[in-house]
mmCIF file of C-alpha atoms and ligand atoms in Angstrom:
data_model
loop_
_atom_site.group_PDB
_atom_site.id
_atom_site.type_symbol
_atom_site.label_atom_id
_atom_site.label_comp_id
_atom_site.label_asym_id
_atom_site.label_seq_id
_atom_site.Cartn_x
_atom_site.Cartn_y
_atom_site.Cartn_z
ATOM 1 C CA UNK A 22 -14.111 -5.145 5.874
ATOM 2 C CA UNK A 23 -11.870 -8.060 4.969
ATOM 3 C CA UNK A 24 -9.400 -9.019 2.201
ATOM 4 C CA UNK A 25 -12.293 -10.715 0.706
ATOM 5 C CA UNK A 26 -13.497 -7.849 0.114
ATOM 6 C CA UNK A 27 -10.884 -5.965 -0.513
ATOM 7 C CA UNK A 28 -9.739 -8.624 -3.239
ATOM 8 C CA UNK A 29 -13.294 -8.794 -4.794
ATOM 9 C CA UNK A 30 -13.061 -5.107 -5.379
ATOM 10 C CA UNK A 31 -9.647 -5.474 -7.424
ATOM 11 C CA UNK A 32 -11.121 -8.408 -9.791
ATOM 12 C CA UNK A 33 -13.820 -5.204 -10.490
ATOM 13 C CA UNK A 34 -11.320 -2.944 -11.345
ATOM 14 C CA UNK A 35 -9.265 -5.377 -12.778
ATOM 15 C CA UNK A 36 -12.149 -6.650 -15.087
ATOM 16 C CA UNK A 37 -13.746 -2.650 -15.612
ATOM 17 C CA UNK A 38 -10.361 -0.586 -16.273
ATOM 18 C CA UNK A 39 -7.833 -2.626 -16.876
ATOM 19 C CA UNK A 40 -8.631 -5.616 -18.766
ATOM 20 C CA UNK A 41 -6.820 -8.887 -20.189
ATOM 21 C CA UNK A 42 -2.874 -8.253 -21.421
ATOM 22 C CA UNK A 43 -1.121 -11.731 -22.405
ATOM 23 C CA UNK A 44 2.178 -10.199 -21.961
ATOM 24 C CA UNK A 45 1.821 -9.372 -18.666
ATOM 25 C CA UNK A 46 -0.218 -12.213 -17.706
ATOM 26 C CA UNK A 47 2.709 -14.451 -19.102
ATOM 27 C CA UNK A 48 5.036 -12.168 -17.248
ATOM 28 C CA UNK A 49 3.521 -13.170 -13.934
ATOM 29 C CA UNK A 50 2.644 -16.871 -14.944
ATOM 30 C CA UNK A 51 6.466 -17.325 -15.792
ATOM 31 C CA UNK A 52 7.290 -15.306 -12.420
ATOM 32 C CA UNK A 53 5.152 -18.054 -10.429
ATOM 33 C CA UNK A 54 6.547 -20.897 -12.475
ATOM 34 C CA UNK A 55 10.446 -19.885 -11.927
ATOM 35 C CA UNK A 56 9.685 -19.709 -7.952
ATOM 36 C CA UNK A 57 9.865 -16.209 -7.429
ATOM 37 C CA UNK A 58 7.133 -14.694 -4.601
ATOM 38 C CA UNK A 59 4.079 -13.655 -5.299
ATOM 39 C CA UNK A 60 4.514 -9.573 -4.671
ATOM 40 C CA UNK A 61 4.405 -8.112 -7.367
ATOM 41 C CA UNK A 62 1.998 -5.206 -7.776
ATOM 42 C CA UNK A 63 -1.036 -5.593 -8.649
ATOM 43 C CA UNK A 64 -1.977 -4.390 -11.967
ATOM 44 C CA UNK A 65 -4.537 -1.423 -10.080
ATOM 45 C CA UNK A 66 -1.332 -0.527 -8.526
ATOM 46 C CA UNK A 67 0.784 -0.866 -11.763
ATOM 47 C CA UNK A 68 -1.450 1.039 -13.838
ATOM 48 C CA UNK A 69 -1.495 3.447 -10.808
ATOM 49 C CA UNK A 70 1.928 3.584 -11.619
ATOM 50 C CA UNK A 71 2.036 3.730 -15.402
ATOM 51 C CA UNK A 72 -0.921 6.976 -14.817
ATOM 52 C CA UNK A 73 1.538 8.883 -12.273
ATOM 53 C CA UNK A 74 4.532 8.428 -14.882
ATOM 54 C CA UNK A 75 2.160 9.865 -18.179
ATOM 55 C CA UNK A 76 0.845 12.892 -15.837
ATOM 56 C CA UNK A 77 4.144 13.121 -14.976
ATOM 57 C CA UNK A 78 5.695 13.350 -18.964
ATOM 58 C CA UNK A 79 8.530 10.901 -17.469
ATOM 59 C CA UNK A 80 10.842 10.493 -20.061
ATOM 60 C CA UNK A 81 13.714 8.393 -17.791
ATOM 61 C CA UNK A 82 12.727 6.137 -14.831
ATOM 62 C CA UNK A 83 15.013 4.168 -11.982
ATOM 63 C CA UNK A 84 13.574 1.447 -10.364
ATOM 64 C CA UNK A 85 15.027 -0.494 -7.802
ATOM 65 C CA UNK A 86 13.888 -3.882 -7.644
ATOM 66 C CA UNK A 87 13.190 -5.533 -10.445
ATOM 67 C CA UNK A 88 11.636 -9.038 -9.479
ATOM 68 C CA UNK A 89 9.863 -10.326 -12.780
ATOM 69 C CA UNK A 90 9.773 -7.162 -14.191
ATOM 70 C CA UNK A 91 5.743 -6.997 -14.219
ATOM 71 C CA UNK A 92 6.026 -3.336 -12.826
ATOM 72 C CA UNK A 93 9.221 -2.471 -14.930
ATOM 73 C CA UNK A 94 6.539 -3.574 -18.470
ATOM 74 C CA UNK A 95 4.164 -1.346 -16.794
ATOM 75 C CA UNK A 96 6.372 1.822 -16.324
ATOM 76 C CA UNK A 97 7.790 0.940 -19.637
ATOM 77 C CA UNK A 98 4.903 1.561 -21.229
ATOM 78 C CA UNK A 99 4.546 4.605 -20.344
ATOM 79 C CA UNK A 100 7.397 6.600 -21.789
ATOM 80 C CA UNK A 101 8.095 7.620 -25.398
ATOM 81 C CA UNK A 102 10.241 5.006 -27.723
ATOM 82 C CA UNK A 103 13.210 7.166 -26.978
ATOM 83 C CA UNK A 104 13.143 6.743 -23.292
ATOM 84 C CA UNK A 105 15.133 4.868 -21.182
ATOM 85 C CA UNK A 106 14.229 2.771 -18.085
ATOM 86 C CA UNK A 107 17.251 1.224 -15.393
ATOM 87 C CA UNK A 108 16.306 -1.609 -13.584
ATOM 88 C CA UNK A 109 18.072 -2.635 -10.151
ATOM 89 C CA UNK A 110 17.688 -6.318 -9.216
ATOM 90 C CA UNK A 111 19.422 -8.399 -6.524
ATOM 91 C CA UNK A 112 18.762 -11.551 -7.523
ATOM 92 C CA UNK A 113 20.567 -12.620 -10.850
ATOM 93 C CA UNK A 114 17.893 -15.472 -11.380
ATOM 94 C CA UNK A 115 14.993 -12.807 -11.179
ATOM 95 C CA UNK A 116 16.599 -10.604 -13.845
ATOM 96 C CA UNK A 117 16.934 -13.298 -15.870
ATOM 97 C CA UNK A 118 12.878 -13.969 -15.588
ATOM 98 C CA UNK A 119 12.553 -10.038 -15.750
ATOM 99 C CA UNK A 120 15.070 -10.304 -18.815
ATOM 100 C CA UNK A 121 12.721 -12.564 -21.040
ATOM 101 C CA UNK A 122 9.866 -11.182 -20.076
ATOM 102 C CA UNK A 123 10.754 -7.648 -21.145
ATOM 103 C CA UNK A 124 11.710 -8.886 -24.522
ATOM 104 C CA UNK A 125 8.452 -10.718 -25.181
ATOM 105 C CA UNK A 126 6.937 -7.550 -24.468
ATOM 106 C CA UNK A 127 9.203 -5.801 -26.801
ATOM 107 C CA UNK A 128 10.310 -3.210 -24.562
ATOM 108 C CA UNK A 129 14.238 -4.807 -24.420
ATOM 109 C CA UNK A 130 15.441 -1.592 -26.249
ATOM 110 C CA UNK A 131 14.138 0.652 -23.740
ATOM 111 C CA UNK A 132 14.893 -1.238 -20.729
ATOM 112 C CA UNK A 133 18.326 -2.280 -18.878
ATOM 113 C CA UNK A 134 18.359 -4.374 -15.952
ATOM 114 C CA UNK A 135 21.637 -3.937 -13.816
ATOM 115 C CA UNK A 136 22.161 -7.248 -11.430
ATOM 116 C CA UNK A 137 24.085 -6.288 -7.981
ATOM 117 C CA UNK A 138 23.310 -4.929 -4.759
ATOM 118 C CA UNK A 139 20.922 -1.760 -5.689
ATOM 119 C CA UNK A 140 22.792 0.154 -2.587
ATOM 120 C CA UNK A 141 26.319 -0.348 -5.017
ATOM 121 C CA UNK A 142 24.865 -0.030 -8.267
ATOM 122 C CA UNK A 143 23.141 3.260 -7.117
ATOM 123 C CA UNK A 144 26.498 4.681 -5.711
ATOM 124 C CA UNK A 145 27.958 3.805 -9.949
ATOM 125 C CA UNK A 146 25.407 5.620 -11.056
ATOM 126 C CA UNK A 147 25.977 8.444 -9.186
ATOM 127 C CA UNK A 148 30.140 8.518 -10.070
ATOM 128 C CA UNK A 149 28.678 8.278 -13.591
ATOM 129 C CA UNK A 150 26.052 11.103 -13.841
ATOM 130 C CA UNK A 151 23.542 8.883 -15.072
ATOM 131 C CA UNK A 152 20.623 11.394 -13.544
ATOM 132 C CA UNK A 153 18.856 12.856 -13.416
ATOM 133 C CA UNK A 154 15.567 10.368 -13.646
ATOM 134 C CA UNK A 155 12.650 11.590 -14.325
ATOM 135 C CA UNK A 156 10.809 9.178 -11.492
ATOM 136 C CA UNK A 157 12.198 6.640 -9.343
ATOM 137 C CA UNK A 158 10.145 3.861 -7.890
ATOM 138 C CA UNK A 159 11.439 2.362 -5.286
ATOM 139 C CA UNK A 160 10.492 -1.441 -4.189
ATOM 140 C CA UNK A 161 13.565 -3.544 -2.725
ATOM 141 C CA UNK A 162 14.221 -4.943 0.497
ATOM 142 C CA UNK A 163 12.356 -2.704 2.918
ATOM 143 C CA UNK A 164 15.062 -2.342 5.184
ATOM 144 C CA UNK A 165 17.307 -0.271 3.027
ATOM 145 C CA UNK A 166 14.842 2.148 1.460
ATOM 146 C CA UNK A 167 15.994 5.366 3.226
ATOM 147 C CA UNK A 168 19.335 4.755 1.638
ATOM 148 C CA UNK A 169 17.742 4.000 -1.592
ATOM 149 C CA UNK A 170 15.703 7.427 -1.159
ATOM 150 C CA UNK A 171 18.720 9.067 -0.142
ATOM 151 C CA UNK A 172 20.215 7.772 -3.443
ATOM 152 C CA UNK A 173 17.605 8.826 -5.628
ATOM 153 C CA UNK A 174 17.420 12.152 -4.208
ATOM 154 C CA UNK A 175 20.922 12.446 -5.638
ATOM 155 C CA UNK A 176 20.002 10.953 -9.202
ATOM 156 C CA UNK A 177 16.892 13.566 -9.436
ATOM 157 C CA UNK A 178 16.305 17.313 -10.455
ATOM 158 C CA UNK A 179 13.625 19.019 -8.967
ATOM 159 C CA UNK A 180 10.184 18.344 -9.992
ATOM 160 C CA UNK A 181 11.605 14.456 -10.074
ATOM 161 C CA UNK A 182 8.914 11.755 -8.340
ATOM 162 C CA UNK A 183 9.910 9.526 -6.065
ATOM 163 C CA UNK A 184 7.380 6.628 -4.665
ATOM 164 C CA UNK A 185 8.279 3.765 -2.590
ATOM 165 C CA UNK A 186 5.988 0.732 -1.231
ATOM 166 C CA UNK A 187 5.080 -1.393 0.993
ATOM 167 C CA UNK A 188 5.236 2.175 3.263
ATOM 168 C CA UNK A 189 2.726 1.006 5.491
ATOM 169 C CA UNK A 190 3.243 -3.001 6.275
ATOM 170 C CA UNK A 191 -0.186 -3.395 7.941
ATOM 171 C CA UNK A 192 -0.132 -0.767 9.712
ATOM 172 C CA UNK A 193 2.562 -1.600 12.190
ATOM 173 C CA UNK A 194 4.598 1.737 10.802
ATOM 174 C CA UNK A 195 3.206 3.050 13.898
ATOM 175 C CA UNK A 196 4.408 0.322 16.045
ATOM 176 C CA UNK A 197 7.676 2.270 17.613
ATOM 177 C CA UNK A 198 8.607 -0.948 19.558
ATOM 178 C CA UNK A 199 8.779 -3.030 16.288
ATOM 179 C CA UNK A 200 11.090 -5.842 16.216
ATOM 180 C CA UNK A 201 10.574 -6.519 12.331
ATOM 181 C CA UNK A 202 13.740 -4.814 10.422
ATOM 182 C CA UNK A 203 11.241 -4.198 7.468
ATOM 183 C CA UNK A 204 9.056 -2.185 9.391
ATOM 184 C CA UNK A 205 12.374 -0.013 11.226
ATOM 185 C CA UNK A 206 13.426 0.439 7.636
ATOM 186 C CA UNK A 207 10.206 1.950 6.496
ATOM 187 C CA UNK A 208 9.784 3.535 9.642
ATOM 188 C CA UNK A 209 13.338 5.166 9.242
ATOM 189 C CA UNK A 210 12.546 5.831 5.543
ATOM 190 C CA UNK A 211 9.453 8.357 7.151
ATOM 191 C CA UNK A 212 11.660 10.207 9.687
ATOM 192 C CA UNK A 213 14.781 11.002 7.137
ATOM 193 C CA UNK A 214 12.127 12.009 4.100
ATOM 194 C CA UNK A 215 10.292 13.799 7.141
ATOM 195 C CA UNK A 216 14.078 15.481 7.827
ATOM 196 C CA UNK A 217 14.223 16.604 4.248
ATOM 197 C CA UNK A 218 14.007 19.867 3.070
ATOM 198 C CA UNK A 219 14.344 19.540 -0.472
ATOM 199 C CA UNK A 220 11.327 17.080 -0.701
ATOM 200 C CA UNK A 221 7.503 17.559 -0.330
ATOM 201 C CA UNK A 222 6.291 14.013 0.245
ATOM 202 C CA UNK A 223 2.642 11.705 1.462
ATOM 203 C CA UNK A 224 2.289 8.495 2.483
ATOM 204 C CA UNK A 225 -1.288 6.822 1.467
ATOM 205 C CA UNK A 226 -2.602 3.791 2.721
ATOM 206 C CA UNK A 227 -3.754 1.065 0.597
ATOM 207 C CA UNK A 228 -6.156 -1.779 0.678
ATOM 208 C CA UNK A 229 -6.428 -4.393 -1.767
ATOM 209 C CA UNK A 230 -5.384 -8.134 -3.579
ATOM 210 C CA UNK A 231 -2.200 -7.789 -1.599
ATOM 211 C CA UNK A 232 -3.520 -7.037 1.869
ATOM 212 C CA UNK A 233 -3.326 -3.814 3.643
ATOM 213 C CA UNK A 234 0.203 -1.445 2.697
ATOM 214 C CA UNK A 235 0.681 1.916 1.226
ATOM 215 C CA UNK A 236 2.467 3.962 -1.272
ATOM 216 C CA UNK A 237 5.057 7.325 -0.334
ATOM 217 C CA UNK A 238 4.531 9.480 -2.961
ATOM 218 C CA UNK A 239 7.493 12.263 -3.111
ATOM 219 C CA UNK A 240 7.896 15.650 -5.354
ATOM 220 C CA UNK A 241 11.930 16.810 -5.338
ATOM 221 C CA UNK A 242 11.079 20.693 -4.462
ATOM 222 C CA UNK A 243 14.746 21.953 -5.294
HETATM 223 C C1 DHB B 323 7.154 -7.986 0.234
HETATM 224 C C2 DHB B 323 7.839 -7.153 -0.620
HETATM 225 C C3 DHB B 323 7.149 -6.315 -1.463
HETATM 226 O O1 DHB B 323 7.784 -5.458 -2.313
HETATM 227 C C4 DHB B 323 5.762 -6.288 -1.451
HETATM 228 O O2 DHB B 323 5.141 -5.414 -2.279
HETATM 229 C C5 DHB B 323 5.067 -7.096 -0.584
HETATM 230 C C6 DHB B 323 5.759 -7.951 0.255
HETATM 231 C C7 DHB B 323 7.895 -8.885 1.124
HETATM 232 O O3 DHB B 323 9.124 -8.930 1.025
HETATM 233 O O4 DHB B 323 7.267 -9.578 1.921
HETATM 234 MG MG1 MG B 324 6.448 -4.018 -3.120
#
């Protein structure tokens, strides 16, 4: 099986159960045109996403890494008007794409982007109570992740959701000899969530428009 294939089979999801949006099509289009990469979820994974977050009742999400802010419309979406939703992004010029595209979807009201180094803006947050969140997805640079996990574990209560991607990176997670500081970062990520005893956690492998990766998917036990 190829990513021929494996793309193929997201246009038929894409086109069966999820269907046309012009705001988040424009939110991606506008990503593309402003120069930012191409790695944004795809909208089976986003709506994946949006799903775990309504099963869920999630009433307050963290998210760190914003991009474009096509998964932050997505999660969004799924909590009541009264919710709230923090964004974490790096990059000041990719809030400000995030930034416009949340308010043409309407969602500016529910939604603040913080600009910074997530790792610092996550240690505010803490000083400031600001948990506990409800879910946390986390999708930064891959090399800090444990620290961002470590973070959210102190922003949550228990029953709080945690999922990270790009947990999987082709495979090469079990690649012990890796030289690729992504890959040590999620591979580090695994042993301290593996180390935690407050957390119940999986890891599941994906295939799809974006190659071969995976999602952790964690439950804050206590
Ligand atoms: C990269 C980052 C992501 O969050 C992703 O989903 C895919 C790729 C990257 O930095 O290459
Ligand atoms: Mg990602």
């Amino acid at each position: 099986m190829s990513q021929d294939r494996w793309s193929a089979v997201d246009d038929y999801v894409d086109e069966l159960l999820i269907g046309h949006d012009p705001v988040l099509e424009a939110a991606l289009a506008d990503s593309v045109a402003a120069g930012l990469p191409s790695i944004a979820l795809t909208p089976a994974q986003a709506k994946l996403l949006h799903l775990l977050a309504r099963v869920h009742n999630a009433r307050s999400v963290l998210e760190i890494g914003t991009l474009g802010g096509y998964s932050t419309i997505w999660l969004a979406r799924a909590l009541p008007s009264d919710g709230r939703l923090l964004t974490l992004e790096l990059e000041p010029s990719y809030a400000e794409v995030a930034r416009a595209n949340v308010e043409r979807a309407g969602l500016a009201g529910l939604i603040k982007i913080i600009v910074g180094p997530a790792i610092e803006s996550l240690r505010k947050l803490v000083a400031e109570h600001a948990g506990p969140f409800d879910l946390f997805f986390i999708d930064a640079d891959k090399q800090s992740t444990a620290a961002y996990f470590q973070a959210a574990l102190e922003l949550s209560r228990p029953g709080s959701v945690i999922v990270a991607d790009n947990v999987v990176r082709d495979g090469e997670i079990v690649d012990d000899a890796t030289q690729d500081p992504r890959v040590q970062g999620m591979r580090r990520f695994h042993e301290v969530v593996a180390a935690e005893p407050r957390v119940s956690a999986t890891t599941i492998q994906t295939v799809g428009a974006k190659g071969y990766d995976g999602f952790t998917l964690i439950l804050v036990e206590r």
